[in-house]
Amino acid sequence: MAHIFLTSKGFFTKSVKDDFLQLIDGRISVLKAAIITTASSKKEKNPFAVKTKEDFLEMGLMTVDFLDVEFEDARNLLAYDVFYICGGNPFRLLRELKESGAEMVIEELMQRDTVFIGVSAGAMIFGPHIEIVNCFTPSMNTVNLKDLKGLGIFPKPIFPHYGREDKFPDSTGKTVEQRIAEFEAAHNLQVERLTDSDVLLIER
């Protein structure tokens, strides 16, 4: 069974780290972790990715590697048990997951006893699509991605950093909630709102 943590800030939120440690209790020294840095322009030099590796090592994991499916064989993911998908640009991340074949590899990994931690953009791709990013920050689509279909592991579109008005300014003065509500009405769906302290656990 695969366990999937959808979060806005990953291990930077204590409850995420605590829930992860509880889940893998007794197995930590034998697990191998891959930190997927594809969404970040700074890749393995991203300070959040560097801190995550430090966190994993402090927890007791013996093998922690950075992996970028934009430049590495996606089949390399099969050597790992734990996957931490960093935040960054959701359009770039989704494009590379599709073009590299990582999307199919992840589906294969879902049949194993694996753990995924999706952070911000890394959480959004587990939903049915990332259309809501076009509503809030269309300028992020620097890769001109047309197919916004996500992995479809979770049935609702995911909106991380909910409540952070500073991250999503609007020239018309609408709040984040008002804009999400308009998106829901226009698309006849519900959006999963994740604050910076929320953890959504999916078991599949």
Coordinates of C-alpha atoms in Angstrom, one line a residue:
M1 CA 0.0 0.0 0.0
A2 CA 1.2 3.5 -0.9
H3 CA 0.9 6.3 1.7
I4 CA 0.8 9.8 0.3
F5 CA 1.2 13.0 2.3
L6 CA -0.1 16.1 0.6
T7 CA 1.3 19.3 2.2
S8 CA 2.2 22.9 1.6
K9 CA 5.5 22.9 3.4
G10 CA 6.6 19.3 3.9
F11 CA 8.9 18.6 6.8
F12 CA 9.0 22.4 7.6
T13 CA 5.7 21.6 9.4
K14 CA 6.4 19.5 12.5
S15 CA 3.1 17.6 12.2
V16 CA 4.2 16.2 8.8
K17 CA 7.5 15.0 10.2
D18 CA 5.8 13.4 13.2
D19 CA 3.1 11.7 11.1
F20 CA 5.8 10.4 8.7
L21 CA 7.9 9.0 11.6
Q22 CA 4.9 7.3 13.1
L23 CA 4.1 5.7 9.8
I24 CA 7.6 4.3 9.2
D25 CA 8.3 3.4 12.8
G26 CA 10.8 0.5 13.0
R27 CA 11.8 0.6 9.4
I28 CA 13.6 3.9 9.0
S29 CA 17.2 2.5 8.8
V30 CA 16.3 0.3 5.8
L31 CA 14.4 2.8 3.8
K32 CA 15.8 4.6 0.8
A33 CA 14.6 8.2 0.0
A34 CA 14.6 10.1 -3.2
I35 CA 14.2 13.9 -3.1
I36 CA 12.7 14.8 -6.5
T37 CA 13.9 18.3 -7.3
T38 CA 12.4 18.7 -10.8
A39 CA 10.0 21.5 -9.9
S40 CA 12.7 23.8 -8.6
S41 CA 14.9 26.0 -10.8
K42 CA 17.7 25.5 -8.2
K43 CA 17.3 21.7 -8.3
E44 CA 19.5 20.0 -5.6
K45 CA 20.8 23.4 -4.5
N46 CA 17.4 24.5 -3.5
P47 CA 17.7 25.3 0.3
F48 CA 14.5 23.5 1.0
A49 CA 15.7 20.4 -0.7
V50 CA 19.0 20.6 1.2
K51 CA 17.2 21.0 4.5
T52 CA 15.0 18.0 3.6
K53 CA 18.0 15.8 3.1
E54 CA 19.4 16.9 6.4
D55 CA 16.0 16.1 8.0
F56 CA 16.0 12.6 6.5
L57 CA 19.5 11.8 7.7
E58 CA 18.8 13.1 11.2
M59 CA 15.7 10.8 11.3
G60 CA 18.0 7.9 10.6
L61 CA 17.6 7.1 6.9
M62 CA 20.9 5.8 5.5
T63 CA 20.3 6.5 1.8
V64 CA 19.0 9.9 0.7
D65 CA 19.6 11.0 -2.8
F66 CA 18.5 13.9 -5.0
L67 CA 16.8 12.9 -8.2
D68 CA 15.6 15.0 -11.1
V69 CA 13.5 13.3 -13.8
E70 CA 14.1 16.2 -16.2
F71 CA 17.7 14.9 -16.6
E72 CA 17.8 11.4 -15.1
D73 CA 16.1 8.1 -16.1
A74 CA 12.8 8.0 -14.3
R75 CA 13.2 4.2 -13.8
N76 CA 15.8 5.1 -11.2
L77 CA 12.9 5.9 -8.9
L78 CA 12.3 2.1 -8.6
A79 CA 15.3 1.8 -6.3
Y80 CA 13.6 3.9 -3.6
D81 CA 10.9 3.5 -1.0
V82 CA 10.3 7.1 0.1
F83 CA 9.7 10.0 -2.3
Y84 CA 9.8 13.7 -1.4
I85 CA 8.5 15.8 -4.3
C86 CA 9.7 19.3 -3.8
G87 CA 7.7 22.5 -4.6
G88 CA 8.4 25.0 -7.4
N89 CA 6.8 25.3 -10.8
P90 CA 3.8 22.9 -11.1
F91 CA 3.7 23.2 -14.9
R92 CA 7.4 22.2 -15.3
L93 CA 7.0 19.4 -12.8
L94 CA 3.9 18.0 -14.5
R95 CA 5.5 18.3 -18.0
E96 CA 8.6 16.4 -16.9
L97 CA 6.7 13.7 -15.1
K98 CA 4.8 13.0 -18.4
E99 CA 7.7 13.4 -20.8
S100 CA 10.2 11.3 -18.8
G101 CA 7.8 8.5 -18.1
A102 CA 7.9 9.1 -14.4
E103 CA 4.1 9.3 -14.3
M104 CA 3.9 5.6 -15.3
V105 CA 6.7 4.7 -12.9
I106 CA 4.9 6.4 -10.0
E107 CA 1.8 4.4 -10.9
E108 CA 3.9 1.3 -10.6
L109 CA 5.3 2.5 -7.3
M110 CA 1.8 3.0 -6.0
Q111 CA 1.4 -0.8 -6.0
R112 CA 4.3 -1.2 -3.5
D113 CA 4.8 -0.3 0.2
T114 CA 6.0 3.2 -0.6
V115 CA 5.6 6.7 0.9
F116 CA 5.2 9.9 -1.0
I117 CA 5.4 13.4 0.4
G118 CA 4.1 16.0 -2.0
V119 CA 5.0 19.6 -1.2
S120 CA 3.2 22.6 -2.7
A121 CA 3.5 22.0 -6.5
G122 CA 4.5 18.5 -5.5
A123 CA 1.1 18.1 -3.9
M124 CA -0.9 19.7 -6.6
I125 CA 0.1 17.1 -9.3
F126 CA -1.6 14.3 -7.3
G127 CA -5.0 15.9 -8.1
P128 CA -7.0 15.5 -11.3
H129 CA -5.5 18.6 -12.9
I130 CA -3.7 21.9 -12.1
E131 CA -6.2 24.2 -13.8
I132 CA -6.4 26.4 -10.7
V133 CA -2.8 27.5 -11.2
N134 CA -3.9 29.1 -14.5
C135 CA -6.5 31.0 -12.5
F136 CA -4.1 32.3 -9.9
T137 CA -0.6 32.4 -11.5
P138 CA -0.8 31.7 -15.2
S139 CA 2.6 33.4 -15.7
M140 CA 4.2 30.3 -14.2
N141 CA 3.4 28.3 -17.3
T142 CA 6.8 29.2 -18.9
V143 CA 6.9 25.7 -20.5
N144 CA 3.7 26.4 -22.4
L145 CA 2.1 23.2 -21.0
K146 CA -1.3 22.4 -22.7
D147 CA -2.2 19.1 -21.0
L148 CA -2.9 20.1 -17.4
K149 CA -4.1 16.7 -16.3
G150 CA -2.6 15.5 -13.0
L151 CA -1.9 12.1 -11.7
G152 CA -5.5 11.7 -10.5
I153 CA -4.6 10.0 -7.2
F154 CA -6.8 12.5 -5.3
P155 CA -10.2 13.4 -6.7
K156 CA -10.1 17.2 -6.0
P157 CA -7.8 19.9 -7.3
I158 CA -5.4 20.9 -4.6
F159 CA -4.7 24.4 -3.5
P160 CA -1.6 24.7 -1.2
H161 CA -0.7 27.7 1.0
Y162 CA -4.4 28.4 1.5
G163 CA -4.9 31.5 3.7
R164 CA -1.6 33.1 2.5
E165 CA -3.0 36.3 0.9
D166 CA 0.6 37.5 0.6
K167 CA 1.4 34.7 -1.9
F168 CA -1.5 35.3 -4.2
P169 CA -2.1 39.1 -4.5
D170 CA -5.1 40.2 -6.7
S171 CA -5.4 43.5 -8.5
T172 CA -9.1 43.5 -8.0
G173 CA -8.9 43.1 -4.3
K174 CA -10.6 39.7 -4.1
T175 CA -9.5 37.3 -1.4
V176 CA -8.0 33.9 -2.1
E177 CA -11.2 32.3 -0.8
Q178 CA -13.4 34.4 -3.2
R179 CA -11.3 33.5 -6.1
I180 CA -11.3 29.8 -5.3
A181 CA -15.1 29.9 -4.8
E182 CA -15.4 31.5 -8.3
F183 CA -13.2 28.8 -9.7
E184 CA -15.3 26.1 -8.1
A185 CA -18.5 27.6 -9.5
A186 CA -17.1 28.0 -13.0
H187 CA -15.9 24.4 -13.1
N188 CA -18.6 22.8 -11.0
L189 CA -16.2 21.1 -8.6
Q190 CA -14.7 21.4 -5.1
V191 CA -11.1 22.4 -4.4
E192 CA -9.1 20.9 -1.5
R193 CA -7.6 23.7 0.5
L194 CA -4.3 23.1 2.3
T195 CA -3.0 25.6 4.8
D196 CA 0.7 25.7 5.6
S197 CA 0.0 23.5 8.6
D198 CA -2.3 20.9 7.0
V199 CA -1.4 17.3 6.3
L200 CA -3.7 15.3 4.0
L201 CA -2.9 11.5 4.1
I202 CA -4.1 9.3 1.3
E203 CA -3.7 5.5 1.4
R204 CA -3.9 3.6 -1.9

